[in-house]
Amino acid sequence: MLLLKNSKNMFSKQISLLLTLYYCCSFVYPRAIEDRLNDYAHIKSHASTSVQEQAVRDLISRLLPEYTSFFHITVDPKLSGNPNMDMFEYQTNGSKLFITGTTGVTCSLAVNHFLKYYCKAHVSWSGDQLNIPKPFPTVSSLVTVRVPYRFRYYQNVCTPSYSFVWMNWTRWQRQIDWMALNGINLPLAFNGQETIWQRVYLKMGLKQEDLDSHFGGPAFLAWARMGNMKGWGGPLPSTWYKIQLELQHQILTAMRNLGMTPVLPAFAGHVPDAITTLYPRANVSKLGRWAHFNNTYCCTMLLEPTDPLFKEIGEAFIKEQILEYGTTHHIYNTDTFNEMTPRSSDPSYLSATSKAVYEAMTAGDPQAIWLMQGWLFQDTVFWKAPEIKALLTGVPTGKMIILDLMAEVNPIWQRSSALYGQPFIWCMLHNFGGNHGLYGAIERVSTNPVKAFHTSHNTMLGTGLTPEGIFQNDMVYDLMNEMGWRSVGFTPTELQDWVMSYAERRYGGINGQIAEAWKLLARSVYNCTDGFHDHSGSVIVVKPSLSVSPHVWFNPEDVYAAWYNLLSVADGFSKVETFRYDLVDVTREALHLISIQIYNRIINAYKNKQASELIHYGSMLIDLFGEMDTLLLTNEHFLLGRWLNAAKDLAITPDEIQLHEYNARNQVTLWGPTGEIEDYANKMWNGLVGSYYRPRWILFIEELYEAVSQVKTIDYDAFSKQLLVQETLWTYGSESYPDTPVGDSVTVAKNIYHKYAEFIVKK
């Protein structure tokens, strides 16, 4: 589409990279790992080869309707010579591209591999670039990729609440297609579980009102499921149970047909309070207070592992799922102590707890494997070596797989004696709460999974993506997905070349300015090396105070220069949706950096009692919020209206609409009745920036000005109380916001650049 002067150069580098990938991927497992992999031979799709082939063809028809006939798909489980390992190959024969893979997922991965490296095309959360060359590219030599890992996992247990909660089937289908194209074969499938729990508990004799105070609201189910809190945001509407179960059937069918093995939930021990009324002799304890929630919502009941009821409930839940869904893939996720401190550090108690969870699974499914998030081990105050060992060895070796949830920043396997023999999946967490902010640790991501595989005593089974929220930083996830099928890491030069090829694929062309922009981004925002795990603390989105201090691990000048380079070619790429998204995203990041400078001047003016300076810079900051809100309105992926309308679209009655909207508003703002984890799930969205964040700073600056005028210090407690009233009113609001973009991203971004020139240090 965009034939630019450096394309030839970039194409030769891309072919070189392709050859490197081809020759490095013929990997042979050591015998010890082969034996271990046999433990998981039963974790596979039961869909026939013909069903999987049709599912891939259907995916292609959705993605490339004009080119469906150009692909010939064959699923051959014996292709790799190892029933536990994946492989794909493709080559042109006549007018068609013949793709063969061990599963539908690997065939889909092959489709994406071809699109990337022969068509220079791109598929992402924020848009596609699918300008397929004409004539259709020919692959003259056989391309073969042997995938070195058994599993490619996807989702954090929080993702269903932060990103998927309001998704209908159309959006879910797109998401599953994205999974398949990126080789995901082990996705979490948590929708609809409250309906299964409802059946189990009602059969036991509990009442619906008991469940209403136990399950969280739609946007807070993840934390009720983990026992962090109970009831907040509820009760669930009766239609929610039905809608989510129907959606789960569609999700499971699509995943299975593509050859994925969905991970279902299991019983962790958390039970409704009313269990003690029904079973007065039940041995329960209360978990501690999480995130300062009050007594109405805190301190979930935990059934003791020694109580016979533990196994009975866990068995009933597994069997009810199998009955509902018709089959199982024998792998289940549950977390008993996620961000919750056990009542005892006694190794016998911890071992008994994990043993009870596992035995409850196997009572319902004798072939069950427990997939457990390793996030709890980030708490090094409680979880030291003896405690970790006790919990993990309560389950037979190999019957538990640990998700090393944030291995790109703080890998658990390295400090826990390789998890005492239990296998693990090396995961990149990357994002908290679905926040916006350019961030990555690409040097670690591009090398450390391979290093871990070769130094983990044969216990690493795969790679995974475990962000709390998605729809941000596409490049980082594209890179991590490639690590799922690479058997060698990138050298610094190869990584730089890969970033350039990524930019070319994403925009359908490249030139010197785009190359320079991505070089600057790759070495700055996307190369955090100080161990920081990003959670947006931007001036834009945090509660106003005198001590806002966003973490900046890079030289801001690199972002400003990248912004300038993208603007300089914006007119030529303005029709490319992925370019427009990136331009808005980089401009948003630049405004975040500029806001820090303005904020610091405001605080200096306050401390020095300079009223006029305070008003000047205070007005400038408030104006910046308006500029950002206008910018974000130009792109569909930055609209509060989409989030709110998606929530309301899943409701039926007026009461349900009101509940859904409140859940949607509260999660991204107060996150709790009185701001228990306020701003944790902040978003830089049009509508949210203008109507929620901006008024907070107006109030704060007014309070600062009054304090300076009266020669006193700000009464921050009084301000906080006044602010909470303002914030709470917003969460109960019903005003509508745009859900389609307005304005031209290029024009708005250029105007912003010129307006804030004084804050931009040009090289």
mmCIF file of C-alpha atoms in Angstrom, residues 243-517:
data_model
loop_
_atom_site.group_PDB
_atom_site.id
_atom_site.type_symbol
_atom_site.label_atom_id
_atom_site.label_comp_id
_atom_site.label_asym_id
_atom_site.label_seq_id
_atom_site.Cartn_x
_atom_site.Cartn_y
_atom_site.Cartn_z
ATOM 1 C CA ILE A 243 -26.656 -14.947 29.216
ATOM 2 C CA GLN A 244 -23.218 -15.851 30.524
ATOM 3 C CA LEU A 245 -23.850 -19.593 30.389
ATOM 4 C CA GLU A 246 -25.008 -19.339 26.777
ATOM 5 C CA LEU A 247 -21.928 -17.271 25.985
ATOM 6 C CA GLN A 248 -19.689 -19.840 27.708
ATOM 7 C CA HIS A 249 -21.076 -22.579 25.461
ATOM 8 C CA GLN A 250 -20.208 -20.508 22.384
ATOM 9 C CA ILE A 251 -16.740 -19.733 23.755
ATOM 10 C CA LEU A 252 -15.972 -23.364 24.587
ATOM 11 C CA THR A 253 -17.215 -24.620 21.236
ATOM 12 C CA ALA A 254 -15.098 -22.112 19.320
ATOM 13 C CA MET A 255 -11.992 -22.808 21.395
ATOM 14 C CA ARG A 256 -12.356 -26.575 21.150
ATOM 15 C CA ASN A 257 -13.070 -26.530 17.432
ATOM 16 C CA LEU A 258 -9.807 -24.679 16.855
ATOM 17 C CA GLY A 259 -7.914 -27.293 18.859
ATOM 18 C CA MET A 260 -7.518 -25.300 22.081
ATOM 19 C CA THR A 261 -7.860 -26.823 25.545
ATOM 20 C CA PRO A 262 -9.941 -24.426 27.664
ATOM 21 C CA VAL A 263 -9.088 -24.112 31.356
ATOM 22 C CA LEU A 264 -12.190 -24.359 33.554
ATOM 23 C CA PRO A 265 -12.580 -23.167 37.168
ATOM 24 C CA ALA A 266 -12.486 -25.368 40.275
ATOM 25 C CA PHE A 267 -13.302 -25.086 43.990
ATOM 26 C CA ALA A 268 -10.755 -23.210 46.127
ATOM 27 C CA GLY A 269 -12.550 -23.443 49.454
ATOM 28 C CA HIS A 270 -14.381 -20.096 49.543
ATOM 29 C CA VAL A 271 -18.027 -20.539 50.540
ATOM 30 C CA PRO A 272 -21.097 -18.349 51.199
ATOM 31 C CA ASP A 273 -21.580 -17.215 54.798
ATOM 32 C CA ALA A 274 -24.871 -19.129 54.982
ATOM 33 C CA ILE A 275 -22.995 -22.423 54.807
ATOM 34 C CA THR A 276 -22.717 -22.339 58.600
ATOM 35 C CA THR A 277 -26.504 -22.091 58.944
ATOM 36 C CA LEU A 278 -27.045 -25.064 56.685
ATOM 37 C CA TYR A 279 -24.109 -27.012 58.107
ATOM 38 C CA PRO A 280 -23.637 -25.823 61.716
ATOM 39 C CA ARG A 281 -20.732 -28.204 62.228
ATOM 40 C CA ALA A 282 -18.839 -27.064 59.134
ATOM 41 C CA ASN A 283 -15.287 -26.143 60.004
ATOM 42 C CA VAL A 284 -14.749 -22.692 58.544
ATOM 43 C CA SER A 285 -12.480 -19.739 59.167
ATOM 44 C CA LYS A 286 -12.636 -16.168 57.962
ATOM 45 C CA LEU A 287 -10.097 -14.808 55.528
ATOM 46 C CA GLY A 288 -8.575 -11.437 56.343
ATOM 47 C CA ARG A 289 -9.583 -8.005 55.143
ATOM 48 C CA TRP A 290 -8.658 -7.263 51.544
ATOM 49 C CA ALA A 291 -8.183 -3.719 50.221
ATOM 50 C CA HIS A 292 -9.913 -2.075 53.215
ATOM 51 C CA PHE A 293 -13.389 -3.335 52.291
ATOM 52 C CA ASN A 294 -15.829 -2.943 55.179
ATOM 53 C CA ASN A 295 -17.445 -5.823 57.056
ATOM 54 C CA THR A 296 -20.352 -6.036 54.623
ATOM 55 C CA TYR A 297 -18.052 -7.078 51.801
ATOM 56 C CA CYS A 298 -14.922 -8.445 53.452
ATOM 57 C CA CYS A 299 -13.680 -11.562 55.146
ATOM 58 C CA THR A 300 -14.977 -14.433 53.023
ATOM 59 C CA MET A 301 -15.562 -17.785 54.692
ATOM 60 C CA LEU A 302 -12.934 -20.445 53.919
ATOM 61 C CA LEU A 303 -13.889 -24.065 54.420
ATOM 62 C CA GLU A 304 -11.118 -25.906 56.247
ATOM 63 C CA PRO A 305 -9.389 -28.557 54.140
ATOM 64 C CA THR A 306 -10.034 -31.268 56.735
ATOM 65 C CA ASP A 307 -13.803 -30.827 56.546
ATOM 66 C CA PRO A 308 -15.449 -33.613 54.461
ATOM 67 C CA LEU A 309 -17.685 -30.945 52.927
ATOM 68 C CA PHE A 310 -14.642 -29.536 51.086
ATOM 69 C CA LYS A 311 -14.340 -32.591 48.864
ATOM 70 C CA GLU A 312 -18.096 -32.883 48.456
ATOM 71 C CA ILE A 313 -18.487 -29.319 47.144
ATOM 72 C CA GLY A 314 -15.404 -29.490 44.909
ATOM 73 C CA GLU A 315 -16.519 -32.799 43.396
ATOM 74 C CA ALA A 316 -20.065 -31.538 42.796
ATOM 75 C CA PHE A 317 -18.811 -28.406 41.013
ATOM 76 C CA ILE A 318 -16.510 -30.309 38.645
ATOM 77 C CA LYS A 319 -19.197 -32.862 37.819
ATOM 78 C CA GLU A 320 -21.829 -30.168 37.242
ATOM 79 C CA GLN A 321 -19.511 -28.463 34.745
ATOM 80 C CA ILE A 322 -18.833 -31.705 32.887
ATOM 81 C CA LEU A 323 -22.564 -32.420 32.789
ATOM 82 C CA GLU A 324 -23.311 -28.940 31.427
ATOM 83 C CA TYR A 325 -20.506 -28.737 28.884
ATOM 84 C CA GLY A 326 -20.530 -32.367 27.806
ATOM 85 C CA THR A 327 -16.821 -32.917 28.271
ATOM 86 C CA THR A 328 -13.717 -31.623 29.989
ATOM 87 C CA HIS A 329 -10.066 -31.207 29.068
ATOM 88 C CA HIS A 330 -8.969 -32.114 32.589
ATOM 89 C CA ILE A 331 -7.240 -28.847 33.471
ATOM 90 C CA TYR A 332 -8.620 -26.452 36.072
ATOM 91 C CA ASN A 333 -7.637 -23.149 37.620
ATOM 92 C CA THR A 334 -8.306 -22.013 41.158
ATOM 93 C CA ASP A 335 -6.508 -19.926 43.786
ATOM 94 C CA THR A 336 -7.153 -20.267 47.515
ATOM 95 C CA PHE A 337 -4.792 -17.580 48.804
ATOM 96 C CA ASN A 338 -4.586 -15.003 46.034
ATOM 97 C CA GLU A 339 -3.587 -11.805 47.895
ATOM 98 C CA MET A 340 -4.983 -13.418 51.046
ATOM 99 C CA THR A 341 -2.736 -14.462 53.914
ATOM 100 C CA PRO A 342 -3.363 -18.007 55.190
ATOM 101 C CA ARG A 343 -4.443 -18.272 58.816
ATOM 102 C CA SER A 344 -1.331 -20.310 59.592
ATOM 103 C CA SER A 345 2.168 -20.720 58.235
ATOM 104 C CA ASP A 346 2.367 -24.255 59.603
ATOM 105 C CA PRO A 347 3.631 -26.422 56.706
ATOM 106 C CA SER A 348 1.155 -29.175 57.587
ATOM 107 C CA TYR A 349 -1.769 -26.749 57.227
ATOM 108 C CA LEU A 350 -0.556 -25.406 53.891
ATOM 109 C CA SER A 351 0.066 -28.886 52.515
ATOM 110 C CA ALA A 352 -3.335 -30.061 53.729
ATOM 111 C CA THR A 353 -5.001 -27.111 51.984
ATOM 112 C CA SER A 354 -3.451 -27.744 48.567
ATOM 113 C CA LYS A 355 -4.045 -31.489 49.003
ATOM 114 C CA ALA A 356 -7.735 -30.839 49.696
ATOM 115 C CA VAL A 357 -8.119 -28.589 46.640
ATOM 116 C CA TYR A 358 -6.487 -31.192 44.394
ATOM 117 C CA GLU A 359 -8.425 -34.123 45.823
ATOM 118 C CA ALA A 360 -11.684 -32.226 45.398
ATOM 119 C CA MET A 361 -10.782 -31.820 41.713
ATOM 120 C CA THR A 362 -9.881 -35.462 41.212
ATOM 121 C CA ALA A 363 -13.045 -36.589 42.980
ATOM 122 C CA GLY A 364 -14.929 -35.003 40.101
ATOM 123 C CA ASP A 365 -12.332 -35.742 37.410
ATOM 124 C CA PRO A 366 -9.695 -38.390 38.207
ATOM 125 C CA GLN A 367 -7.433 -37.019 35.463
ATOM 126 C CA ALA A 368 -7.526 -33.444 36.759
ATOM 127 C CA ILE A 369 -4.495 -31.157 36.562
ATOM 128 C CA TRP A 370 -4.419 -28.044 38.754
ATOM 129 C CA LEU A 371 -3.222 -24.883 37.001
ATOM 130 C CA MET A 372 -2.450 -22.361 39.755
ATOM 131 C CA GLN A 373 -1.449 -18.728 39.515
ATOM 132 C CA GLY A 374 1.862 -18.136 41.298
ATOM 133 C CA TRP A 375 0.965 -14.546 42.142
ATOM 134 C CA LEU A 376 0.620 -15.303 45.849
ATOM 135 C CA PHE A 377 4.360 -16.020 46.038
ATOM 136 C CA GLN A 378 5.132 -12.389 45.233
ATOM 137 C CA ASP A 379 4.310 -11.788 48.904
ATOM 138 C CA THR A 380 7.773 -12.561 50.277
ATOM 139 C CA VAL A 381 6.801 -11.614 53.839
ATOM 140 C CA PHE A 382 4.624 -14.703 54.249
ATOM 141 C CA TRP A 383 5.692 -16.957 51.395
ATOM 142 C CA LYS A 384 9.240 -17.976 52.129
ATOM 143 C CA ALA A 385 10.859 -21.236 51.013
ATOM 144 C CA PRO A 386 9.266 -23.501 53.679
ATOM 145 C CA GLU A 387 5.763 -22.162 53.042
ATOM 146 C CA ILE A 388 6.098 -22.381 49.262
ATOM 147 C CA LYS A 389 7.444 -25.907 49.494
ATOM 148 C CA ALA A 390 4.642 -26.990 51.807
ATOM 149 C CA LEU A 391 1.889 -25.683 49.547
ATOM 150 C CA LEU A 392 3.380 -27.087 46.341
ATOM 151 C CA THR A 393 4.317 -30.504 47.666
ATOM 152 C CA GLY A 394 0.823 -31.090 49.002
ATOM 153 C CA VAL A 395 -0.024 -32.015 45.415
ATOM 154 C CA PRO A 396 1.666 -34.941 43.626
ATOM 155 C CA THR A 397 4.534 -33.798 41.419
ATOM 156 C CA GLY A 398 3.316 -33.029 37.925
ATOM 157 C CA LYS A 399 -0.341 -32.767 38.907
ATOM 158 C CA MET A 400 -0.014 -29.030 39.449
ATOM 159 C CA ILE A 401 1.282 -26.482 36.932
ATOM 160 C CA ILE A 402 2.324 -23.065 38.229
ATOM 161 C CA LEU A 403 1.779 -19.899 36.240
ATOM 162 C CA ASP A 404 4.899 -17.861 37.028
ATOM 163 C CA LEU A 405 2.730 -14.841 36.591
ATOM 164 C CA MET A 406 5.212 -11.964 36.331
ATOM 165 C CA ALA A 407 8.356 -13.750 35.201
ATOM 166 C CA GLU A 408 9.475 -10.833 33.032
ATOM 167 C CA VAL A 409 10.012 -8.738 36.169
ATOM 168 C CA ASN A 410 10.198 -11.035 39.178
ATOM 169 C CA PRO A 411 10.396 -14.727 38.266
ATOM 170 C CA ILE A 412 9.381 -17.060 41.088
ATOM 171 C CA TRP A 413 10.956 -20.207 39.689
ATOM 172 C CA GLN A 414 14.464 -18.783 40.116
ATOM 173 C CA ARG A 415 14.137 -18.273 43.871
ATOM 174 C CA SER A 416 11.967 -21.250 44.763
ATOM 175 C CA SER A 417 14.193 -24.232 43.913
ATOM 176 C CA ALA A 418 12.475 -24.499 40.529
ATOM 177 C CA LEU A 419 9.146 -24.721 42.375
ATOM 178 C CA TYR A 420 10.110 -27.979 44.079
ATOM 179 C CA GLY A 421 9.608 -30.115 41.023
ATOM 180 C CA GLN A 422 6.210 -28.761 40.008
ATOM 181 C CA PRO A 423 6.273 -27.626 36.375
ATOM 182 C CA PHE A 424 5.611 -24.015 35.444
ATOM 183 C CA ILE A 425 4.717 -21.716 32.579
ATOM 184 C CA TRP A 426 6.843 -18.598 32.073
ATOM 185 C CA CYS A 427 4.379 -15.712 31.899
ATOM 186 C CA MET A 428 4.468 -12.022 31.079
ATOM 187 C CA LEU A 429 2.010 -10.077 33.242
ATOM 188 C CA HIS A 430 2.844 -6.576 31.939
ATOM 189 C CA ASN A 431 -0.420 -4.783 32.729
ATOM 190 C CA PHE A 432 -2.399 -3.988 35.871
ATOM 191 C CA GLY A 433 -6.039 -2.986 35.835
ATOM 192 C CA GLY A 434 -6.141 -2.412 32.074
ATOM 193 C CA ASN A 435 -4.337 0.926 32.492
ATOM 194 C CA HIS A 436 -3.079 2.922 29.527
ATOM 195 C CA GLY A 437 0.595 3.784 29.317
ATOM 196 C CA LEU A 438 3.424 2.862 26.972
ATOM 197 C CA TYR A 439 5.430 0.225 28.807
ATOM 198 C CA GLY A 440 7.421 -2.938 28.207
ATOM 199 C CA ALA A 441 10.502 -4.885 29.169
ATOM 200 C CA ILE A 442 11.317 -6.177 25.708
ATOM 201 C CA GLU A 443 14.943 -7.099 26.351
ATOM 202 C CA ARG A 444 13.825 -9.511 29.061
ATOM 203 C CA VAL A 445 10.820 -10.767 27.144
ATOM 204 C CA SER A 446 12.906 -11.482 24.038
ATOM 205 C CA THR A 447 15.508 -13.585 25.868
ATOM 206 C CA ASN A 448 14.448 -14.792 29.311
ATOM 207 C CA PRO A 449 11.825 -17.409 28.368
ATOM 208 C CA VAL A 450 14.451 -19.333 26.402
ATOM 209 C CA LYS A 451 17.016 -18.939 29.189
ATOM 210 C CA ALA A 452 14.482 -20.203 31.719
ATOM 211 C CA PHE A 453 13.690 -23.232 29.593
ATOM 212 C CA HIS A 454 17.314 -24.268 29.452
ATOM 213 C CA THR A 455 18.063 -23.654 33.144
ATOM 214 C CA SER A 456 14.884 -24.727 34.956
ATOM 215 C CA HIS A 457 15.712 -28.405 35.439
ATOM 216 C CA ASN A 458 13.225 -29.533 32.801
ATOM 217 C CA THR A 459 10.202 -28.021 34.567
ATOM 218 C CA MET A 460 9.207 -25.225 32.174
ATOM 219 C CA LEU A 461 6.303 -26.357 29.996
ATOM 220 C CA GLY A 462 5.500 -23.214 28.065
ATOM 221 C CA THR A 463 4.950 -19.490 27.879
ATOM 222 C CA GLY A 464 1.967 -17.352 28.752
ATOM 223 C CA LEU A 465 0.330 -13.952 28.603
ATOM 224 C CA THR A 466 -1.201 -12.972 31.946
ATOM 225 C CA PRO A 467 -2.148 -9.265 31.798
ATOM 226 C CA GLU A 468 -4.878 -8.089 34.132
ATOM 227 C CA GLY A 469 -6.227 -5.980 31.276
ATOM 228 C CA ILE A 470 -5.633 -6.008 27.531
ATOM 229 C CA PHE A 471 -6.202 -3.646 24.575
ATOM 230 C CA GLN A 472 -2.903 -1.771 25.005
ATOM 231 C CA ASN A 473 0.780 -1.970 23.921
ATOM 232 C CA ASP A 474 0.213 -4.313 20.973
ATOM 233 C CA MET A 475 3.915 -4.539 20.155
ATOM 234 C CA VAL A 476 4.841 -6.104 23.488
ATOM 235 C CA TYR A 477 2.190 -8.817 23.150
ATOM 236 C CA ASP A 478 3.138 -9.503 19.546
ATOM 237 C CA LEU A 479 6.719 -10.058 20.691
ATOM 238 C CA MET A 480 5.753 -12.276 23.628
ATOM 239 C CA ASN A 481 3.529 -14.386 21.390
ATOM 240 C CA GLU A 482 6.493 -14.996 19.099
ATOM 241 C CA MET A 483 8.477 -16.247 22.094
ATOM 242 C CA GLY A 484 5.871 -18.990 22.366
ATOM 243 C CA TRP A 485 7.261 -20.665 19.266
ATOM 244 C CA ARG A 486 10.908 -19.564 19.225
ATOM 245 C CA SER A 487 13.583 -21.865 20.626
ATOM 246 C CA VAL A 488 16.280 -19.160 20.745
ATOM 247 C CA GLY A 489 16.174 -15.633 22.083
ATOM 248 C CA PHE A 490 16.881 -12.451 20.184
ATOM 249 C CA THR A 491 20.263 -10.789 20.051
ATOM 250 C CA PRO A 492 20.105 -6.985 20.490
ATOM 251 C CA THR A 493 20.521 -6.512 16.733
ATOM 252 C CA GLU A 494 17.851 -9.096 15.933
ATOM 253 C CA LEU A 495 15.472 -7.451 18.384
ATOM 254 C CA GLN A 496 15.973 -4.061 16.771
ATOM 255 C CA ASP A 497 15.377 -5.595 13.333
ATOM 256 C CA TRP A 498 12.249 -7.302 14.632
ATOM 257 C CA VAL A 499 10.880 -3.995 15.942
ATOM 258 C CA MET A 500 11.466 -2.414 12.534
ATOM 259 C CA SER A 501 9.714 -5.307 10.794
ATOM 260 C CA TYR A 502 6.856 -4.990 13.284
ATOM 261 C CA ALA A 503 6.417 -1.308 12.405
ATOM 262 C CA GLU A 504 6.440 -2.115 8.702
ATOM 263 C CA ARG A 505 3.824 -4.832 9.118
ATOM 264 C CA ARG A 506 1.679 -2.664 11.376
ATOM 265 C CA TYR A 507 1.558 0.268 8.954
ATOM 266 C CA GLY A 508 1.943 -1.481 5.618
ATOM 267 C CA GLY A 509 5.159 0.427 4.890
ATOM 268 C CA ILE A 510 8.088 2.109 6.532
ATOM 269 C CA ASN A 511 10.421 5.042 6.029
ATOM 270 C CA GLY A 512 13.208 6.719 7.929
ATOM 271 C CA GLN A 513 10.949 8.688 10.251
ATOM 272 C CA ILE A 514 8.879 5.660 11.259
ATOM 273 C CA ALA A 515 12.025 3.601 11.760
ATOM 274 C CA GLU A 516 13.475 6.322 13.972
ATOM 275 C CA ALA A 517 10.242 6.673 15.947
#
